[in-house]
Short mmCIF file of C-alpha atoms in Angstrom, two decimals:
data_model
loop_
_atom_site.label_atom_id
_atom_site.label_comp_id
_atom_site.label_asym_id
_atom_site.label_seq_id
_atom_site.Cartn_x
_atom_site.Cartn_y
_atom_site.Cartn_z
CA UNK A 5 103.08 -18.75 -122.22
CA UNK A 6 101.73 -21.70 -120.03
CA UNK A 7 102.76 -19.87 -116.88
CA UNK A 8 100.82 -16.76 -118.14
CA UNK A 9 97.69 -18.93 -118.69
CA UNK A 10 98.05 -20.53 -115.39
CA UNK A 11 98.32 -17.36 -113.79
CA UNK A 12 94.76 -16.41 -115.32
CA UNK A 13 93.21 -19.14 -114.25
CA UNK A 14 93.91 -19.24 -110.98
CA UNK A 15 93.27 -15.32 -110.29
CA UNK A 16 89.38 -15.50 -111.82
CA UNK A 17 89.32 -19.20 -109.56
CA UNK A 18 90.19 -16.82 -106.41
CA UNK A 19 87.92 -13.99 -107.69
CA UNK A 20 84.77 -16.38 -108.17
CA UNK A 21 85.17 -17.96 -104.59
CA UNK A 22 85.44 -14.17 -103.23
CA UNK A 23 82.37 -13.59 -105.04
CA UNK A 24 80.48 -16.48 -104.08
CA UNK A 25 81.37 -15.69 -99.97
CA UNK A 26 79.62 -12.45 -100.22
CA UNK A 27 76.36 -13.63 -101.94
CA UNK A 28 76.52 -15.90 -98.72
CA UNK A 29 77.21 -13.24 -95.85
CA UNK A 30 72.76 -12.23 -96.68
CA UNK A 31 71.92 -15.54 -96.34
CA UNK A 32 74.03 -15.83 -92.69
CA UNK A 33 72.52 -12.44 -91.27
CA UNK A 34 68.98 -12.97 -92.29
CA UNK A 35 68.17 -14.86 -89.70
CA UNK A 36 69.06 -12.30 -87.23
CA UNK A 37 66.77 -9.94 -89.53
CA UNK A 38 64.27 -8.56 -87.15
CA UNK A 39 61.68 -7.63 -89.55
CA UNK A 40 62.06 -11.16 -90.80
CA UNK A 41 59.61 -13.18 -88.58
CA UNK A 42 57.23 -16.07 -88.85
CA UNK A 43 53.60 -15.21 -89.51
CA UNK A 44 51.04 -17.18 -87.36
CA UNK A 45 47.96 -15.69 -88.44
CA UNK A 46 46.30 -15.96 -91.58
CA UNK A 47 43.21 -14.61 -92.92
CA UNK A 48 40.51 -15.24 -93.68
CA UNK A 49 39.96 -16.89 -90.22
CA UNK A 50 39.74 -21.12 -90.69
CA UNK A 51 38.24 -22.65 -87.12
CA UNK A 52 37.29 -26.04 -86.26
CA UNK A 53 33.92 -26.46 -86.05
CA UNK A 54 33.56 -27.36 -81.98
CA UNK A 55 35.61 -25.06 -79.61
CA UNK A 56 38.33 -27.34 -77.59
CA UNK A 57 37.91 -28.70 -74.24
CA UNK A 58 40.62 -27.05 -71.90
CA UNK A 59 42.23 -28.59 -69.06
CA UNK A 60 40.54 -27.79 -65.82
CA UNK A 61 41.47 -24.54 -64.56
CA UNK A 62 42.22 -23.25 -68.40
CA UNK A 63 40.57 -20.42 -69.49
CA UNK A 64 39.10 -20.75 -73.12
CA UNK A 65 40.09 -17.33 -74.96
CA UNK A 66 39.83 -16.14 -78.33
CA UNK A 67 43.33 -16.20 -79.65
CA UNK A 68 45.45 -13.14 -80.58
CA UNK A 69 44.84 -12.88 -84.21
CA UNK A 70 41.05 -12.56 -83.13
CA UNK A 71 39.44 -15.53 -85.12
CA UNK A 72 38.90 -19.09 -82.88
CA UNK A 73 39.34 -20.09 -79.60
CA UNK A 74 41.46 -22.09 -78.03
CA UNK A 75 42.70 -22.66 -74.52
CA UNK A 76 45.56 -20.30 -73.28
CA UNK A 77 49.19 -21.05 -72.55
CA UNK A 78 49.95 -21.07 -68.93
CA UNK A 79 53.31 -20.23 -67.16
CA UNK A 80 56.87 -21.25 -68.51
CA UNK A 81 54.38 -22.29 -71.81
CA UNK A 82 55.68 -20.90 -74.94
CA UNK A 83 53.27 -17.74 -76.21
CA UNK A 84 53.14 -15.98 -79.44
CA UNK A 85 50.80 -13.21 -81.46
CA UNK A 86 48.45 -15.84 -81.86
CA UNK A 87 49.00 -18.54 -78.90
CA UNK A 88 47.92 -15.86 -76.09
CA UNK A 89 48.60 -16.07 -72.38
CA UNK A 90 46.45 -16.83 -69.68
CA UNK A 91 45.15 -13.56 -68.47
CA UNK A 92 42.53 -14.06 -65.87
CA UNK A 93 45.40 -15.08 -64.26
CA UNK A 94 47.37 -11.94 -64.61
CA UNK A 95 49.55 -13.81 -67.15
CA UNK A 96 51.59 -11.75 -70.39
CA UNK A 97 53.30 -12.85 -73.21
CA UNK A 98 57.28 -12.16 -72.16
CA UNK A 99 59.08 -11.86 -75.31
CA UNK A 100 62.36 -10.11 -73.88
CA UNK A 101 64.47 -13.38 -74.24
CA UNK A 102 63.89 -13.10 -78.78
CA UNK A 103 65.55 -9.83 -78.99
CA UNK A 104 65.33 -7.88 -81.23
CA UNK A 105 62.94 -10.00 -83.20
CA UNK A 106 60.17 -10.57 -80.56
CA UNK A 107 58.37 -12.99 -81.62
CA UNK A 108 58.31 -16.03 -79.52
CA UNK A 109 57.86 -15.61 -75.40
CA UNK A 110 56.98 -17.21 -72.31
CA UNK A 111 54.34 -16.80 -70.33
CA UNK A 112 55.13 -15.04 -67.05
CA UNK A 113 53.15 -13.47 -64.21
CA UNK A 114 52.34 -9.62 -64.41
CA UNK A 115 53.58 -7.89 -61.16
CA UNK A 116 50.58 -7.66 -59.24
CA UNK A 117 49.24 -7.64 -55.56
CA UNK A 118 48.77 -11.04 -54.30
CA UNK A 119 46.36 -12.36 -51.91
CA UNK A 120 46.34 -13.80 -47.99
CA UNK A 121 43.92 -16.35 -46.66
CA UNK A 122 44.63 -17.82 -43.39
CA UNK A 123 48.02 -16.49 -42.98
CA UNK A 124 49.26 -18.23 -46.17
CA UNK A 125 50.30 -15.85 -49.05
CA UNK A 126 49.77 -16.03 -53.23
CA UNK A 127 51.00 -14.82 -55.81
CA UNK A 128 49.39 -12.78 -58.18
CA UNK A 129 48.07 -15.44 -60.88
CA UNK A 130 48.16 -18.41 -58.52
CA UNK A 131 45.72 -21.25 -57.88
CA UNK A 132 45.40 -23.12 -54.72
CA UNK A 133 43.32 -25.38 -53.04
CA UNK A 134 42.45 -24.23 -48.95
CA UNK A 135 40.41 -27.32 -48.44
CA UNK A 136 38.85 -30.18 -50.39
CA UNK A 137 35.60 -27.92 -50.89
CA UNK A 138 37.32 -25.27 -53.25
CA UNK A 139 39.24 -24.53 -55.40
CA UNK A 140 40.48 -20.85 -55.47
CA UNK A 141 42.68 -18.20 -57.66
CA UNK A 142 44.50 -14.89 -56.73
CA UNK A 143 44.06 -12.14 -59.27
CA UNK A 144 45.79 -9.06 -57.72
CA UNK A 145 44.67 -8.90 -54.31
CA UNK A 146 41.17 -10.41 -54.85
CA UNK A 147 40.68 -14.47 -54.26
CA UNK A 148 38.00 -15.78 -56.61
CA UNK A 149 36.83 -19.40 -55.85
CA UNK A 150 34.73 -21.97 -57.26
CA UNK A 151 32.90 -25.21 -55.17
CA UNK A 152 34.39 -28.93 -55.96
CA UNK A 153 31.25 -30.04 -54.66
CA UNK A 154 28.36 -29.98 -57.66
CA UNK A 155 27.74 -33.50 -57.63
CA UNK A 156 25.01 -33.20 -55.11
CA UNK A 157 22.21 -30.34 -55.51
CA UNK A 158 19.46 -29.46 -53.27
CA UNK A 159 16.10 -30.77 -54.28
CA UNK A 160 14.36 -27.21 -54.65
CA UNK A 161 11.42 -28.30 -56.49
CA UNK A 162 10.22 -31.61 -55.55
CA UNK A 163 11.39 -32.31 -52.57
CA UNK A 164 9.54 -30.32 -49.68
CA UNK A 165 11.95 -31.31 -45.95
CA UNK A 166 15.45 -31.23 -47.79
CA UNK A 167 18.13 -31.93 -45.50
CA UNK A 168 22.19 -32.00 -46.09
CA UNK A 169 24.23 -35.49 -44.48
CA UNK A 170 28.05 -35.72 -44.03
CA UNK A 171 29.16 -39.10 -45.33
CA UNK A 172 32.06 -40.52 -43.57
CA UNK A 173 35.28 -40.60 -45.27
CA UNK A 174 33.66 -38.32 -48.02
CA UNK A 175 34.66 -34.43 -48.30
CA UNK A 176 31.39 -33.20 -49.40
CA UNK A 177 27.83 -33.69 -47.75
CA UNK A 178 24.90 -34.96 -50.26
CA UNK A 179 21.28 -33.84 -50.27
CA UNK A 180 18.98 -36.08 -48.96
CA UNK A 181 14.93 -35.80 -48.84
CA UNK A 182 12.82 -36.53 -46.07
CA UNK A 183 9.49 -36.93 -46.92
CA UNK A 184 6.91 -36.73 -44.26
CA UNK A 185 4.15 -39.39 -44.49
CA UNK A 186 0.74 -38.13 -44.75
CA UNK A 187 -2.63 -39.59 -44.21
CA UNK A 188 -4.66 -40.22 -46.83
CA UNK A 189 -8.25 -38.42 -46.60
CA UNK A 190 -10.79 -41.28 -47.59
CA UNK A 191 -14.65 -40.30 -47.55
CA UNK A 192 -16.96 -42.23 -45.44
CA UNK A 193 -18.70 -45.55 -46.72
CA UNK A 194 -22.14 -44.11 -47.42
CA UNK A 195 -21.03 -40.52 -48.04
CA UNK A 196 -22.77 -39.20 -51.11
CA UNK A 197 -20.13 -38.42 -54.44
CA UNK A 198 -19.37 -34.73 -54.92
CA UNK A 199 -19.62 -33.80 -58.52
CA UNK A 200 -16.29 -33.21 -60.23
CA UNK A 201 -15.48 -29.95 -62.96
CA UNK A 202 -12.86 -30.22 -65.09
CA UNK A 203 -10.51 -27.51 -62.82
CA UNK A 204 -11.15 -30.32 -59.98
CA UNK A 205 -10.23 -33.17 -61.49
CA UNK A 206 -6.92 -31.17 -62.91
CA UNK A 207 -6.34 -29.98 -59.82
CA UNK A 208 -7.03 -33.93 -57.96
CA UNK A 209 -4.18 -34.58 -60.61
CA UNK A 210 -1.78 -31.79 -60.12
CA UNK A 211 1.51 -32.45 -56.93
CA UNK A 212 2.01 -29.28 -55.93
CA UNK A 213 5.43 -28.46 -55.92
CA UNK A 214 6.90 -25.08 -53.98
CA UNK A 215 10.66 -24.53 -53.36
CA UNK A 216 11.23 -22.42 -50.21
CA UNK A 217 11.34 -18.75 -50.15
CA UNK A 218 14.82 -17.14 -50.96
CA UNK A 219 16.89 -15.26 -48.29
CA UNK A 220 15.60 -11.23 -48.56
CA UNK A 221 17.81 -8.97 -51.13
CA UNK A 222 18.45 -6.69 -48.11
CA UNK A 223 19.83 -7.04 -44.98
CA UNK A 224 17.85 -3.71 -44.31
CA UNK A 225 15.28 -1.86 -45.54
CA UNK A 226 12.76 -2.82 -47.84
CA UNK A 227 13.73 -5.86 -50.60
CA UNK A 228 11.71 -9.08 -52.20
CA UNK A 229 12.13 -12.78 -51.97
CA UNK A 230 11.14 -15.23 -54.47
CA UNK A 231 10.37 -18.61 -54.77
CA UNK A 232 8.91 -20.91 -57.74
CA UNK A 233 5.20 -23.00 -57.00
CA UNK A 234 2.88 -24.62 -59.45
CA UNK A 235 0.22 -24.01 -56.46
CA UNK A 236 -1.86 -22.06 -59.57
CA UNK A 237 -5.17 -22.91 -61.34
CA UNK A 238 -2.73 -23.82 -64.18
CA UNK A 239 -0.52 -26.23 -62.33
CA UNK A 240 2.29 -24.21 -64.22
CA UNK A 241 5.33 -23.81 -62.50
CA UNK A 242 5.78 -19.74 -61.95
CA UNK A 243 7.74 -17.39 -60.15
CA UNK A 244 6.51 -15.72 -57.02
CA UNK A 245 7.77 -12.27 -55.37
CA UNK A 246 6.94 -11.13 -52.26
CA UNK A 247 8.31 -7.96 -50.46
CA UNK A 248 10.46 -8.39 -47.10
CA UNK A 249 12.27 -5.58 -44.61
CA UNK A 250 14.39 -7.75 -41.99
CA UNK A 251 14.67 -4.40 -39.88
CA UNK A 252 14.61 -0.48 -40.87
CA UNK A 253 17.91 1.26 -42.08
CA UNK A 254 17.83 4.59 -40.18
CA UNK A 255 16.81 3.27 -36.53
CA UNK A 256 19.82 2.51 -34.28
CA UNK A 257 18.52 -0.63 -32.73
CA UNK A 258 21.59 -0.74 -30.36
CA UNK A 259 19.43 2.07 -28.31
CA UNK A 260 16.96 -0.21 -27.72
CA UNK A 261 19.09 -2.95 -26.14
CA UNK A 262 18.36 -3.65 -22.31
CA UNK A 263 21.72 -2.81 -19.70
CA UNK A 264 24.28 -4.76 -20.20
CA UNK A 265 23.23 -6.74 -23.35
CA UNK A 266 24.76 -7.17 -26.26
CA UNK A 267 21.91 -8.31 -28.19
CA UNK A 268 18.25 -7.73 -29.35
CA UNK A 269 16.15 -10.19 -31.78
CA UNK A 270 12.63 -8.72 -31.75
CA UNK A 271 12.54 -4.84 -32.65
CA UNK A 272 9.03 -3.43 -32.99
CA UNK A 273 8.19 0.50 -34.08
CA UNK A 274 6.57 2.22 -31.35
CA UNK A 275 3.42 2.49 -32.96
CA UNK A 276 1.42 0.93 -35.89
CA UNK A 277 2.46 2.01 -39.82
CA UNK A 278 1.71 1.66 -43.28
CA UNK A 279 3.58 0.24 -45.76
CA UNK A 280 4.10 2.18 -48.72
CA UNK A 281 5.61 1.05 -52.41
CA UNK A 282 5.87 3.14 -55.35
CA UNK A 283 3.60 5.93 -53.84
CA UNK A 284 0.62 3.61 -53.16
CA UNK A 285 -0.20 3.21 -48.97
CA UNK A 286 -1.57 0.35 -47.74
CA UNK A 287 -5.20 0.19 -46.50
CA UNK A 288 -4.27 -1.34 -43.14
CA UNK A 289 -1.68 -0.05 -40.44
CA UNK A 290 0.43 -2.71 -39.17
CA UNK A 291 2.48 -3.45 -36.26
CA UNK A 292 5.43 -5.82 -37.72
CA UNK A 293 8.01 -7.16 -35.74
CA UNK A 294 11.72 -6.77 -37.02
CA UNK A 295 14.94 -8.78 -36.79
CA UNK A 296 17.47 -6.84 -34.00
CA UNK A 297 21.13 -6.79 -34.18
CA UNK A 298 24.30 -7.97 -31.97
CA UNK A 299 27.56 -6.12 -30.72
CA UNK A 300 29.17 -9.29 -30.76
CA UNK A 301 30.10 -12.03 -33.50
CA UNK A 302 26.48 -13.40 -33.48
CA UNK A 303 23.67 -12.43 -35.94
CA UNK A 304 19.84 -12.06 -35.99
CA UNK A 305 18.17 -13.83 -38.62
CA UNK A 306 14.35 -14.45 -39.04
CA UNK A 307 13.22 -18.30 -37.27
CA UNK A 308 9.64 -18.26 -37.94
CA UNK A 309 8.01 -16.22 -40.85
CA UNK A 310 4.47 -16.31 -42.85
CA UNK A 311 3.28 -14.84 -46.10
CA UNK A 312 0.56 -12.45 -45.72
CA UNK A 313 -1.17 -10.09 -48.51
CA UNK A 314 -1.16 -6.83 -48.41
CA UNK A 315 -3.59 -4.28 -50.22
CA UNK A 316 -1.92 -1.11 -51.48
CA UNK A 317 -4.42 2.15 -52.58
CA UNK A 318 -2.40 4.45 -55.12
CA UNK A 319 -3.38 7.90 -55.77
CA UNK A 320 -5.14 7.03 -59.23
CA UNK A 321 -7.41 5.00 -57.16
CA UNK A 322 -6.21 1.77 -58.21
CA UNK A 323 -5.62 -1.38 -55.85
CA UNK A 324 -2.30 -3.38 -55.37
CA UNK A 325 -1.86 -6.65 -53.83
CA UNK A 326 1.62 -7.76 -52.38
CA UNK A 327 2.99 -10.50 -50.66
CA UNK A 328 4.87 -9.91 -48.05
CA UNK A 329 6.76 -11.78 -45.16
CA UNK A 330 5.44 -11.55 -41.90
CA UNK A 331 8.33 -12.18 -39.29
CA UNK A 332 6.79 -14.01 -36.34
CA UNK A 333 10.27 -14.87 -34.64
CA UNK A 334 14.17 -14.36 -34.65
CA UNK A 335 16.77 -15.72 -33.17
CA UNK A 336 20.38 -14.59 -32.55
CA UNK A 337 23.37 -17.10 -32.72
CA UNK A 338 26.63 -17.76 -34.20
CA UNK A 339 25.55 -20.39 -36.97
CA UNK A 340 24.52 -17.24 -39.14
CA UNK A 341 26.83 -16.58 -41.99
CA UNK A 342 30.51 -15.22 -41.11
CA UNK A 343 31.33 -11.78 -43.75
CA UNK A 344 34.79 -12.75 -43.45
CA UNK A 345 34.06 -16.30 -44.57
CA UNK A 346 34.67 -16.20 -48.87
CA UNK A 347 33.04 -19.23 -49.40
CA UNK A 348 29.85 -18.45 -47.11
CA UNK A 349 27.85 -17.39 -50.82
CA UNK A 350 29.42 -20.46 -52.43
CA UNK A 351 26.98 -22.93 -49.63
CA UNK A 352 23.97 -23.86 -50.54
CA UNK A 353 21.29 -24.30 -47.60
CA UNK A 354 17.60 -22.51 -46.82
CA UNK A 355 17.17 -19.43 -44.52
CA UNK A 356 14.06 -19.42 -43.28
CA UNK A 357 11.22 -21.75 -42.26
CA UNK A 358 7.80 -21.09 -43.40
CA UNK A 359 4.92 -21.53 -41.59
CA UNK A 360 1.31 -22.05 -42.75
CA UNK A 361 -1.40 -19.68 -40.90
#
């Protein structure tokens, strides 16, 4: 009878353990669940109140669950649905090492074109440094760069003879300002005093302050160039426009060049014109003189220019007055900007000197 009840007991002992091994076999495969993943965004959106500083060279993005921003993961960093990848420089989220779950990756270059500057070759995605000036990045065949030199800024306002200095054993050059010493006007002894109106005495009070004009918005054909002056009856800094053609588009100026020349930096029309904007003529014909072209590497830019006005008739009858730059010289040479140089837009220097009539 003993044996019997034994024999009981040890049967249910060997059923419950069965039992109990495949409750556990769910537990063991759920982790290899693919439907089972972690969830790393939650709504609604919760976002520190200031936006983190990245690491230089870092974009800031808004991350992948669309609510704050925060600084992507770069290359070999570990990327998510939320943490997102760096993709202004052609970076993805590579989540084929989590199969079949996908849901942690690495950050890994997109196959893209990448870039050559002076016979060295990038990758798409990859930042380099071609001198101590810049600092660039390849994003599929284009190079996009930025200047390491912001320290030192032109004087454009203030400072009237501006004039960049290489310091020795320093990469960048620094803005300096020359300031030409005047005489001061002083009325004779026994000269009678000139009454003074309010406009004078602002005016006696006002520094006039003119930054130089900026290089014309076309190399050819008609464009404007602007500067900023306070040189106004309200000593208010404002924004001046005046109209500028370097040469004319549809003449082939290479016709014009003597035998065997490569150059020519004065091109004049044949005969006098009128300039013409918007329909309105102007009431005067003029003769201007143009900037020429090279063959060669060199370029013709304007040397000597003035600011003139210009009176414009349209057909309603009503009268326009323009600036515009009168080009007195030109001069070709190879210190003109190179159009294979990348960083030539990223230099900061003045294009033309102004003279007073």
């Amino acid at each position: 009878m003993w044996r019997l009840l034994l024999w009981i007991l040890l049967t249910a002992s060997v059923h419950q353990a069965s039992s109990h091994n495949s409750t556990d076999s769910p537990l063991v495969t759920t982790d290899l669940d693919p439907y089972n993943r972690n969830r790393y965004c939650n709504w609604p959106c919760k976002c520190p109140k200031s936006a983190p500083v990245c690491p230089y060279g870092v974009s800031l993005l808004t991350d992948g669950c669309d609510c704050c921003k925060a600084c992507a993961k770069q290359v070999g960093e570990t990327c998510n649905e939320r943490d997102t990848c760096d993709y202004h420089k052609g970076l993805y989220c590579d989540y084929s090492a989590d199969k079949p779950r996908y849901e942690k990756g690495v950050c890994a270059y997109v196959m893209g074109t990448g870039c050559e500057y002076n016979g060295v070759i990038y990758r798409n995605g990859q930042s380099f440094q071609p001198n101590c000036k810049y600092r660039c990045l390849c994003v599929n065949g284009a190079i996009g760069c930025v200047s390491l030199c912001t320290e030192s800024l032109p004087p454009r306002v203030w400072c009237q003879s501006p004039k960049r200095v290489k310091i020795t054993g320093q990469c960048c050059e620094k803005w300096i300002c020359e300031e030409s010493r005047k005489p001061r006007k002083t009325n004779p002894r026994h000269a009678p005093e000139e009454s003074l109106t309010t406009n004078d005495i602002w005016h006696t009070n006002c520094i006039t302050q003119t930054t130089p004009w900026s290089p014309c918005s076309k190399t050819c054909g008609r464009g404007t160039s602007l500067r900023i002056s306070n040189d106004n009856a309200g000593c208010v800094m404002e924004k001046e426009t005046r109209l500028c053609n370097l040469r004319p588009c549809e003449v082939d100026i290479t016709k014009h060049f003597r035998p065997g020349k490569k150059c020519l930096n004065i091109y004049r029309e044949p005969e006098f014109q009128n300039f013409t904007i918007s329909g309105c003529i102007s009431k005067k014909a003029y003769w201007p003189k143009y900037c020429g072209i090279c063959t060669d590497e060199r370029c013709c830019i304007p040397y000597k220019s003035k600011t003139i006005e210009v009176e414009f008739e349209c057909p309603n009858g009503s009268v326009l007055t323009w600036k515009y730059m009168w080009i007195n010289a030109c001069f070709c040479n190879l210190s003109c900007r190179n159009p294979n140089d990348i960083f030539a837009d990223l230099e900061q220097y003045y294009e033309f000197n102004e003279i007073v009539n």
